[in-house]
């Protein structure tokens, strides 16, 4: 019997090629989108889950809720982890990481292999305890995992780096030199397996923390916070209770006394404002939105949810198309049902037949959808920036697809099957059914639902696009255009000043500045505490950034002084001076800041200038207080070009560089491109969102087009009679479109408040954001209406222009 149902279903699909094509295209598009987004979601939500004991590994967080906002930090003092481990039996192990390039060796370096002359740039350096290898269960290709970082001046490199520099040789015992410093070799003591693509640990070099101290007494000072701290807890630990106990002990017994001893003023309600928390390692990728300096490196759980909902909506829209088209063309199959009932076919048999047809369509659509997903995957991988792939080897993949196809086929086909099978033979064979099938409240509701989703996606797409344009084009307080960044200039040593002067002498260069502290993510940051002179132990400390710059920095980056003057190399007193931003003026409650003095951990500096606020973090964060200090931080040199003819200028710079550094290739980037890279994650999300939004709208329009075609087909005779009786083209066009447009109007009313809520919540993540205005909603509604009109106009115009005689010749 099943074989017979399949044969009949196949014949029906071939007979109604247009119906079959639209359903398969729509459903396969939805299936492909679902597969791609599902693979993406699985990848993002599986971060660090492959680590042994991942459920018992936590990263420490310090939470500050002053000003009514949640500000989470992940940097702790050197002794925090060991103190917690010693004080609490629940802690099995603790380990530290320090990847802050403020400290020599961390971040990125120019490296030279022992016995070779050439220098190479590499990123992904971090200082690490031996305990990190133990906690993270890092596998080793060469060397012993248990002792890889126990000795001073040792380094562990990734398998990729080992193959890059040593091929198939074992590099254990070979030394690496960083940044031209031949006096401090790092001996390779292990080659570790590469971290997985879904690991928040994205390092290629682990430098030992054994014997390392970043400043005198740094390892025992509670006020120097330089380290990520990880804890491995015993299985079964009540994490919430332990977190509260740990927080109280650290704050009350260690941190508060240490801060008071250093002259910091502690608020009376400090217990309500500050706390220590534990973040599960598996949550780091998707739940770090409130953590400073991590927003661009991590994904957001809200984005993952949105993508999941979009994928579901696309599949639902495609399924709605099937239901709508099946019921809309019921009149075309009414006689088939009537005749089958007359010759003895039962309702159950008819339901089974129509469900078989539905399942056959979905199975075919799933097959095409999987093929589409496979073909699109390389482009989606590049678009998302993730190393994802279709899980062919997963034993659950094919069974899930088959079960999903069957379930969707059954659920999508249930209503049409029961709707068609309940037709009465007497009514069908007398031709009375066609009139009843012209309109359907269910079909109208489904069309409204489809277009409500489409309008929400249109509004979302426009909002994301406007926010990205706002970020990239708004006034940010500095000039990023025509600024060239030269990397690795610290390798010039005492020749740097000469190199800088020779660059200035080139035609087409207006200014040159040397500083690693730039308003770009990935450059140096240094958080310090400040108070007004004489107010130590009296005023609450203002925390802000302390940047080292030269006298050409402000002019090179086009930063504006609103008060005072710039640094001058001719004034020796400027070594004890500072230029602050407007935010620092506000936080220190200064009225006439020029000439006033501030204290940085007891060192006094005179304010000689105030610079206009500029964004140096992501636009998701507000501008922080900042102080500039005169000095040298030599890794990056910024060159301001005064010509649009960059090509020849770049060649001139390369020639100068080769004269100074013949064994090292010049690395450079344009600041506007580097600035845009800060928002790569948001930009990728925008591209993915737009792609799937367009797909969802396409699938909805596909269904609307087919539905309008069937409606026109059913009303051909009515339209012909109206034409004979004198109805104009305009009357006919209006008759066929006004009903659809009224449904779109209802969809707009439903979609606008939902879209406003969703996008307002998304924009809350940005400190600087656009306003969601009524014009945006009106424009989105207009787009939806235009799309709908264009979709249904072809059928309506064709029907209005058709000759009445063709439809009435049989009457």
JSON list of C-alpha atoms in Angstrom, two decimals, residues 616-774:
[
{"chain": "A", "resi": 616, "resn": "UNK", "atom": "CA", "xyz": [39.81, 54.20, 22.25]},
{"chain": "A", "resi": 617, "resn": "UNK", "atom": "CA", "xyz": [37.74, 51.13, 23.08]},
{"chain": "A", "resi": 618, "resn": "UNK", "atom": "CA", "xyz": [34.87, 49.55, 21.23]},
{"chain": "A", "resi": 619, "resn": "UNK", "atom": "CA", "xyz": [31.79, 51.75, 20.80]},
{"chain": "A", "resi": 620, "resn": "UNK", "atom": "CA", "xyz": [30.04, 49.30, 23.09]},
{"chain": "A", "resi": 621, "resn": "UNK", "atom": "CA", "xyz": [31.90, 51.02, 25.96]},
{"chain": "A", "resi": 622, "resn": "UNK", "atom": "CA", "xyz": [31.90, 54.59, 27.17]},
{"chain": "A", "resi": 623, "resn": "UNK", "atom": "CA", "xyz": [35.01, 56.76, 27.00]},
{"chain": "A", "resi": 624, "resn": "UNK", "atom": "CA", "xyz": [37.27, 56.11, 29.98]},
{"chain": "A", "resi": 625, "resn": "UNK", "atom": "CA", "xyz": [39.36, 58.67, 31.90]},
{"chain": "A", "resi": 626, "resn": "UNK", "atom": "CA", "xyz": [42.85, 58.90, 30.39]},
{"chain": "A", "resi": 627, "resn": "UNK", "atom": "CA", "xyz": [46.21, 60.56, 31.04]},
{"chain": "A", "resi": 628, "resn": "UNK", "atom": "CA", "xyz": [49.03, 61.01, 28.53]},
{"chain": "A", "resi": 629, "resn": "UNK", "atom": "CA", "xyz": [52.65, 60.96, 29.72]},
{"chain": "A", "resi": 630, "resn": "UNK", "atom": "CA", "xyz": [55.72, 61.87, 27.71]},
{"chain": "A", "resi": 631, "resn": "UNK", "atom": "CA", "xyz": [58.00, 58.92, 27.02]},
{"chain": "A", "resi": 632, "resn": "UNK", "atom": "CA", "xyz": [58.96, 56.15, 24.62]},
{"chain": "A", "resi": 633, "resn": "UNK", "atom": "CA", "xyz": [56.90, 53.09, 23.73]},
{"chain": "A", "resi": 634, "resn": "UNK", "atom": "CA", "xyz": [58.53, 52.04, 20.53]},
{"chain": "A", "resi": 635, "resn": "UNK", "atom": "CA", "xyz": [56.82, 49.04, 18.92]},
{"chain": "A", "resi": 636, "resn": "UNK", "atom": "CA", "xyz": [54.47, 51.03, 16.65]},
{"chain": "A", "resi": 637, "resn": "UNK", "atom": "CA", "xyz": [55.28, 54.13, 14.58]},
{"chain": "A", "resi": 638, "resn": "UNK", "atom": "CA", "xyz": [52.36, 56.08, 13.10]},
{"chain": "A", "resi": 639, "resn": "UNK", "atom": "CA", "xyz": [52.89, 58.03, 9.89]},
{"chain": "A", "resi": 640, "resn": "UNK", "atom": "CA", "xyz": [50.48, 60.75, 8.78]},
{"chain": "A", "resi": 641, "resn": "UNK", "atom": "CA", "xyz": [50.40, 61.02, 4.98]},
{"chain": "A", "resi": 642, "resn": "UNK", "atom": "CA", "xyz": [49.72, 64.36, 3.32]},
{"chain": "A", "resi": 643, "resn": "UNK", "atom": "CA", "xyz": [49.19, 62.89, -0.14]},
{"chain": "A", "resi": 644, "resn": "UNK", "atom": "CA", "xyz": [46.57, 60.65, -1.72]},
{"chain": "A", "resi": 645, "resn": "UNK", "atom": "CA", "xyz": [49.26, 58.94, -3.79]},
{"chain": "A", "resi": 646, "resn": "UNK", "atom": "CA", "xyz": [50.06, 56.33, -1.16]},
{"chain": "A", "resi": 647, "resn": "UNK", "atom": "CA", "xyz": [51.74, 53.75, -3.43]},
{"chain": "A", "resi": 648, "resn": "UNK", "atom": "CA", "xyz": [55.00, 55.64, -4.15]},
{"chain": "A", "resi": 649, "resn": "UNK", "atom": "CA", "xyz": [55.11, 56.88, -0.56]},
{"chain": "A", "resi": 650, "resn": "UNK", "atom": "CA", "xyz": [54.86, 53.33, 0.74]},
{"chain": "A", "resi": 651, "resn": "UNK", "atom": "CA", "xyz": [57.73, 52.25, -1.50]},
{"chain": "A", "resi": 652, "resn": "UNK", "atom": "CA", "xyz": [59.84, 55.11, -0.14]},
{"chain": "A", "resi": 653, "resn": "UNK", "atom": "CA", "xyz": [59.09, 53.99, 3.44]},
{"chain": "A", "resi": 654, "resn": "UNK", "atom": "CA", "xyz": [60.01, 50.40, 2.59]},
{"chain": "A", "resi": 655, "resn": "UNK", "atom": "CA", "xyz": [63.31, 51.58, 1.11]},
{"chain": "A", "resi": 656, "resn": "UNK", "atom": "CA", "xyz": [64.13, 53.48, 4.29]},
{"chain": "A", "resi": 657, "resn": "UNK", "atom": "CA", "xyz": [63.21, 50.45, 6.40]},
{"chain": "A", "resi": 658, "resn": "UNK", "atom": "CA", "xyz": [65.40, 48.09, 4.37]},
{"chain": "A", "resi": 659, "resn": "UNK", "atom": "CA", "xyz": [68.36, 50.41, 4.95]},
{"chain": "A", "resi": 660, "resn": "UNK", "atom": "CA", "xyz": [67.91, 50.13, 8.72]},
{"chain": "A", "resi": 661, "resn": "UNK", "atom": "CA", "xyz": [66.61, 46.52, 9.01]},
{"chain": "A", "resi": 662, "resn": "UNK", "atom": "CA", "xyz": [67.80, 44.39, 6.05]},
{"chain": "A", "resi": 663, "resn": "UNK", "atom": "CA", "xyz": [66.91, 41.07, 7.78]},
{"chain": "A", "resi": 664, "resn": "UNK", "atom": "CA", "xyz": [63.36, 42.02, 8.73]},
{"chain": "A", "resi": 665, "resn": "UNK", "atom": "CA", "xyz": [60.38, 42.63, 6.49]},
{"chain": "A", "resi": 666, "resn": "UNK", "atom": "CA", "xyz": [58.35, 45.78, 7.12]},
{"chain": "A", "resi": 667, "resn": "UNK", "atom": "CA", "xyz": [54.87, 45.17, 8.52]},
{"chain": "A", "resi": 668, "resn": "UNK", "atom": "CA", "xyz": [52.31, 47.91, 8.17]},
{"chain": "A", "resi": 669, "resn": "UNK", "atom": "CA", "xyz": [48.58, 48.62, 8.21]},
{"chain": "A", "resi": 670, "resn": "UNK", "atom": "CA", "xyz": [46.31, 51.58, 7.58]},
{"chain": "A", "resi": 671, "resn": "UNK", "atom": "CA", "xyz": [44.64, 52.88, 10.72]},
{"chain": "A", "resi": 672, "resn": "UNK", "atom": "CA", "xyz": [41.16, 53.13, 9.19]},
{"chain": "A", "resi": 673, "resn": "UNK", "atom": "CA", "xyz": [41.35, 49.44, 8.26]},
{"chain": "A", "resi": 674, "resn": "UNK", "atom": "CA", "xyz": [42.61, 48.55, 11.75]},
{"chain": "A", "resi": 675, "resn": "UNK", "atom": "CA", "xyz": [39.74, 50.54, 13.24]},
{"chain": "A", "resi": 676, "resn": "UNK", "atom": "CA", "xyz": [37.23, 48.67, 11.09]},
{"chain": "A", "resi": 677, "resn": "UNK", "atom": "CA", "xyz": [38.73, 45.35, 12.25]},
{"chain": "A", "resi": 678, "resn": "UNK", "atom": "CA", "xyz": [37.68, 46.22, 15.80]},
{"chain": "A", "resi": 679, "resn": "UNK", "atom": "CA", "xyz": [34.14, 45.60, 14.60]},
{"chain": "A", "resi": 680, "resn": "UNK", "atom": "CA", "xyz": [34.83, 42.51, 12.49]},
{"chain": "A", "resi": 681, "resn": "UNK", "atom": "CA", "xyz": [32.62, 40.44, 14.75]},
{"chain": "A", "resi": 682, "resn": "UNK", "atom": "CA", "xyz": [29.70, 42.86, 14.46]},
{"chain": "A", "resi": 683, "resn": "UNK", "atom": "CA", "xyz": [30.33, 43.21, 10.74]},
{"chain": "A", "resi": 684, "resn": "UNK", "atom": "CA", "xyz": [30.25, 39.42, 10.29]},
{"chain": "A", "resi": 685, "resn": "UNK", "atom": "CA", "xyz": [27.04, 39.21, 12.29]},
{"chain": "A", "resi": 686, "resn": "UNK", "atom": "CA", "xyz": [25.58, 41.94, 10.09]},
{"chain": "A", "resi": 687, "resn": "UNK", "atom": "CA", "xyz": [26.51, 40.03, 6.92]},
{"chain": "A", "resi": 688, "resn": "UNK", "atom": "CA", "xyz": [25.11, 36.73, 8.22]},
{"chain": "A", "resi": 689, "resn": "UNK", "atom": "CA", "xyz": [21.94, 38.44, 9.43]},
{"chain": "A", "resi": 690, "resn": "UNK", "atom": "CA", "xyz": [21.39, 40.20, 6.09]},
{"chain": "A", "resi": 691, "resn": "UNK", "atom": "CA", "xyz": [22.02, 36.98, 4.14]},
{"chain": "A", "resi": 692, "resn": "UNK", "atom": "CA", "xyz": [19.45, 34.97, 6.06]},
{"chain": "A", "resi": 693, "resn": "UNK", "atom": "CA", "xyz": [17.00, 37.87, 6.23]},
{"chain": "A", "resi": 694, "resn": "UNK", "atom": "CA", "xyz": [17.08, 38.12, 2.43]},
{"chain": "A", "resi": 695, "resn": "UNK", "atom": "CA", "xyz": [16.61, 34.35, 2.22]},
{"chain": "A", "resi": 696, "resn": "UNK", "atom": "CA", "xyz": [13.61, 34.45, 4.54]},
{"chain": "A", "resi": 697, "resn": "UNK", "atom": "CA", "xyz": [12.02, 37.27, 2.54]},
{"chain": "A", "resi": 698, "resn": "UNK", "atom": "CA", "xyz": [12.70, 35.37, -0.69]},
{"chain": "A", "resi": 699, "resn": "UNK", "atom": "CA", "xyz": [11.00, 32.23, 0.64]},
{"chain": "A", "resi": 700, "resn": "UNK", "atom": "CA", "xyz": [8.02, 34.28, 1.85]},
{"chain": "A", "resi": 701, "resn": "UNK", "atom": "CA", "xyz": [7.72, 35.98, -1.54]},
{"chain": "A", "resi": 702, "resn": "UNK", "atom": "CA", "xyz": [7.98, 32.64, -3.28]},
{"chain": "A", "resi": 703, "resn": "UNK", "atom": "CA", "xyz": [4.95, 31.47, -1.37]},
{"chain": "A", "resi": 704, "resn": "UNK", "atom": "CA", "xyz": [3.08, 34.72, -1.94]},
{"chain": "A", "resi": 705, "resn": "UNK", "atom": "CA", "xyz": [3.77, 34.52, -5.67]},
{"chain": "A", "resi": 706, "resn": "UNK", "atom": "CA", "xyz": [2.46, 30.98, -5.89]},
{"chain": "A", "resi": 707, "resn": "UNK", "atom": "CA", "xyz": [-0.53, 31.79, -3.69]},
{"chain": "A", "resi": 708, "resn": "UNK", "atom": "CA", "xyz": [-1.48, 34.76, -5.86]},
{"chain": "A", "resi": 709, "resn": "UNK", "atom": "CA", "xyz": [-1.14, 32.56, -8.95]},
{"chain": "A", "resi": 710, "resn": "UNK", "atom": "CA", "xyz": [-3.56, 30.00, -7.54]},
{"chain": "A", "resi": 711, "resn": "UNK", "atom": "CA", "xyz": [-5.98, 32.72, -6.42]},
{"chain": "A", "resi": 712, "resn": "UNK", "atom": "CA", "xyz": [-5.94, 34.24, -9.90]},
{"chain": "A", "resi": 713, "resn": "UNK", "atom": "CA", "xyz": [-6.42, 30.79, -11.45]},
{"chain": "A", "resi": 714, "resn": "UNK", "atom": "CA", "xyz": [-9.51, 30.16, -9.30]},
{"chain": "A", "resi": 715, "resn": "UNK", "atom": "CA", "xyz": [-11.01, 33.58, -10.13]},
{"chain": "A", "resi": 716, "resn": "UNK", "atom": "CA", "xyz": [-10.37, 33.57, -13.86]},
{"chain": "A", "resi": 717, "resn": "UNK", "atom": "CA", "xyz": [-14.04, 33.23, -14.81]},
{"chain": "A", "resi": 718, "resn": "UNK", "atom": "CA", "xyz": [-15.11, 35.87, -12.29]},
{"chain": "A", "resi": 719, "resn": "UNK", "atom": "CA", "xyz": [-12.48, 38.26, -13.67]},
{"chain": "A", "resi": 720, "resn": "UNK", "atom": "CA", "xyz": [-13.58, 37.56, -17.26]},
{"chain": "A", "resi": 721, "resn": "UNK", "atom": "CA", "xyz": [-17.22, 38.23, -16.43]},
{"chain": "A", "resi": 722, "resn": "UNK", "atom": "CA", "xyz": [-16.24, 41.50, -14.72]},
{"chain": "A", "resi": 723, "resn": "UNK", "atom": "CA", "xyz": [-14.23, 42.47, -17.82]},
{"chain": "A", "resi": 724, "resn": "UNK", "atom": "CA", "xyz": [-17.25, 41.71, -20.08]},
{"chain": "A", "resi": 725, "resn": "UNK", "atom": "CA", "xyz": [-19.46, 43.84, -17.83]},
{"chain": "A", "resi": 726, "resn": "UNK", "atom": "CA", "xyz": [-17.06, 46.78, -18.17]},
{"chain": "A", "resi": 727, "resn": "UNK", "atom": "CA", "xyz": [-14.60, 46.51, -15.30]},
{"chain": "A", "resi": 728, "resn": "UNK", "atom": "CA", "xyz": [-11.41, 48.48, -16.00]},
{"chain": "A", "resi": 729, "resn": "UNK", "atom": "CA", "xyz": [-7.81, 47.28, -15.67]},
{"chain": "A", "resi": 730, "resn": "UNK", "atom": "CA", "xyz": [-7.54, 49.35, -12.49]},
{"chain": "A", "resi": 731, "resn": "UNK", "atom": "CA", "xyz": [-10.66, 47.72, -11.00]},
{"chain": "A", "resi": 732, "resn": "UNK", "atom": "CA", "xyz": [-9.35, 44.21, -11.69]},
{"chain": "A", "resi": 733, "resn": "UNK", "atom": "CA", "xyz": [-5.85, 45.01, -10.41]},
{"chain": "A", "resi": 734, "resn": "UNK", "atom": "CA", "xyz": [-7.30, 46.50, -7.23]},
{"chain": "A", "resi": 735, "resn": "UNK", "atom": "CA", "xyz": [-9.62, 43.52, -6.75]},
{"chain": "A", "resi": 736, "resn": "UNK", "atom": "CA", "xyz": [-6.70, 41.07, -6.85]},
{"chain": "A", "resi": 737, "resn": "UNK", "atom": "CA", "xyz": [-4.19, 43.04, -4.76]},
{"chain": "A", "resi": 738, "resn": "UNK", "atom": "CA", "xyz": [-6.15, 44.85, -2.07]},
{"chain": "A", "resi": 739, "resn": "UNK", "atom": "CA", "xyz": [-6.75, 41.70, -0.03]},
{"chain": "A", "resi": 740, "resn": "UNK", "atom": "CA", "xyz": [-3.06, 40.81, 0.00]},
{"chain": "A", "resi": 741, "resn": "UNK", "atom": "CA", "xyz": [-2.06, 44.38, 0.89]},
{"chain": "A", "resi": 742, "resn": "UNK", "atom": "CA", "xyz": [-4.52, 44.45, 3.79]},
{"chain": "A", "resi": 743, "resn": "UNK", "atom": "CA", "xyz": [-2.81, 41.32, 5.13]},
{"chain": "A", "resi": 744, "resn": "UNK", "atom": "CA", "xyz": [0.59, 43.04, 4.79]},
{"chain": "A", "resi": 745, "resn": "UNK", "atom": "CA", "xyz": [-0.84, 46.01, 6.72]},
{"chain": "A", "resi": 746, "resn": "UNK", "atom": "CA", "xyz": [-1.86, 43.73, 9.58]},
{"chain": "A", "resi": 747, "resn": "UNK", "atom": "CA", "xyz": [1.61, 42.15, 9.48]},
{"chain": "A", "resi": 748, "resn": "UNK", "atom": "CA", "xyz": [3.18, 45.62, 9.81]},
{"chain": "A", "resi": 749, "resn": "UNK", "atom": "CA", "xyz": [1.09, 46.40, 12.89]},
{"chain": "A", "resi": 750, "resn": "UNK", "atom": "CA", "xyz": [2.15, 43.13, 14.52]},
{"chain": "A", "resi": 751, "resn": "UNK", "atom": "CA", "xyz": [5.82, 43.29, 13.48]},
{"chain": "A", "resi": 752, "resn": "UNK", "atom": "CA", "xyz": [6.72, 46.88, 14.44]},
{"chain": "A", "resi": 753, "resn": "UNK", "atom": "CA", "xyz": [6.43, 46.62, 18.26]},
{"chain": "A", "resi": 754, "resn": "UNK", "atom": "CA", "xyz": [8.18, 43.24, 18.28]},
{"chain": "A", "resi": 755, "resn": "UNK", "atom": "CA", "xyz": [11.04, 44.54, 16.12]},
{"chain": "A", "resi": 756, "resn": "UNK", "atom": "CA", "xyz": [11.32, 47.71, 18.22]},
{"chain": "A", "resi": 757, "resn": "UNK", "atom": "CA", "xyz": [11.72, 45.66, 21.40]},
{"chain": "A", "resi": 758, "resn": "UNK", "atom": "CA", "xyz": [14.28, 43.25, 19.92]},
{"chain": "A", "resi": 759, "resn": "UNK", "atom": "CA", "xyz": [16.46, 45.92, 18.32]},
{"chain": "A", "resi": 760, "resn": "UNK", "atom": "CA", "xyz": [16.28, 48.22, 21.35]},
{"chain": "A", "resi": 761, "resn": "UNK", "atom": "CA", "xyz": [17.60, 45.40, 23.49]},
{"chain": "A", "resi": 762, "resn": "UNK", "atom": "CA", "xyz": [20.40, 44.72, 20.98]},
{"chain": "A", "resi": 763, "resn": "UNK", "atom": "CA", "xyz": [21.41, 48.39, 20.87]},
{"chain": "A", "resi": 764, "resn": "UNK", "atom": "CA", "xyz": [21.69, 48.46, 24.66]},
{"chain": "A", "resi": 765, "resn": "UNK", "atom": "CA", "xyz": [25.06, 46.73, 24.24]},
{"chain": "A", "resi": 766, "resn": "UNK", "atom": "CA", "xyz": [26.45, 49.88, 22.62]},
{"chain": "A", "resi": 767, "resn": "UNK", "atom": "CA", "xyz": [27.37, 52.91, 24.72]},
{"chain": "A", "resi": 768, "resn": "UNK", "atom": "CA", "xyz": [27.07, 54.99, 21.56]},
{"chain": "A", "resi": 769, "resn": "UNK", "atom": "CA", "xyz": [24.17, 54.04, 19.36]},
{"chain": "A", "resi": 770, "resn": "UNK", "atom": "CA", "xyz": [21.56, 55.23, 16.92]},
{"chain": "A", "resi": 771, "resn": "UNK", "atom": "CA", "xyz": [17.97, 56.01, 17.86]},
{"chain": "A", "resi": 772, "resn": "UNK", "atom": "CA", "xyz": [15.34, 53.64, 16.51]},
{"chain": "A", "resi": 773, "resn": "UNK", "atom": "CA", "xyz": [12.99, 56.16, 14.88]},
{"chain": "A", "resi": 774, "resn": "UNK", "atom": "CA", "xyz": [9.53, 55.87, 13.34]}
]
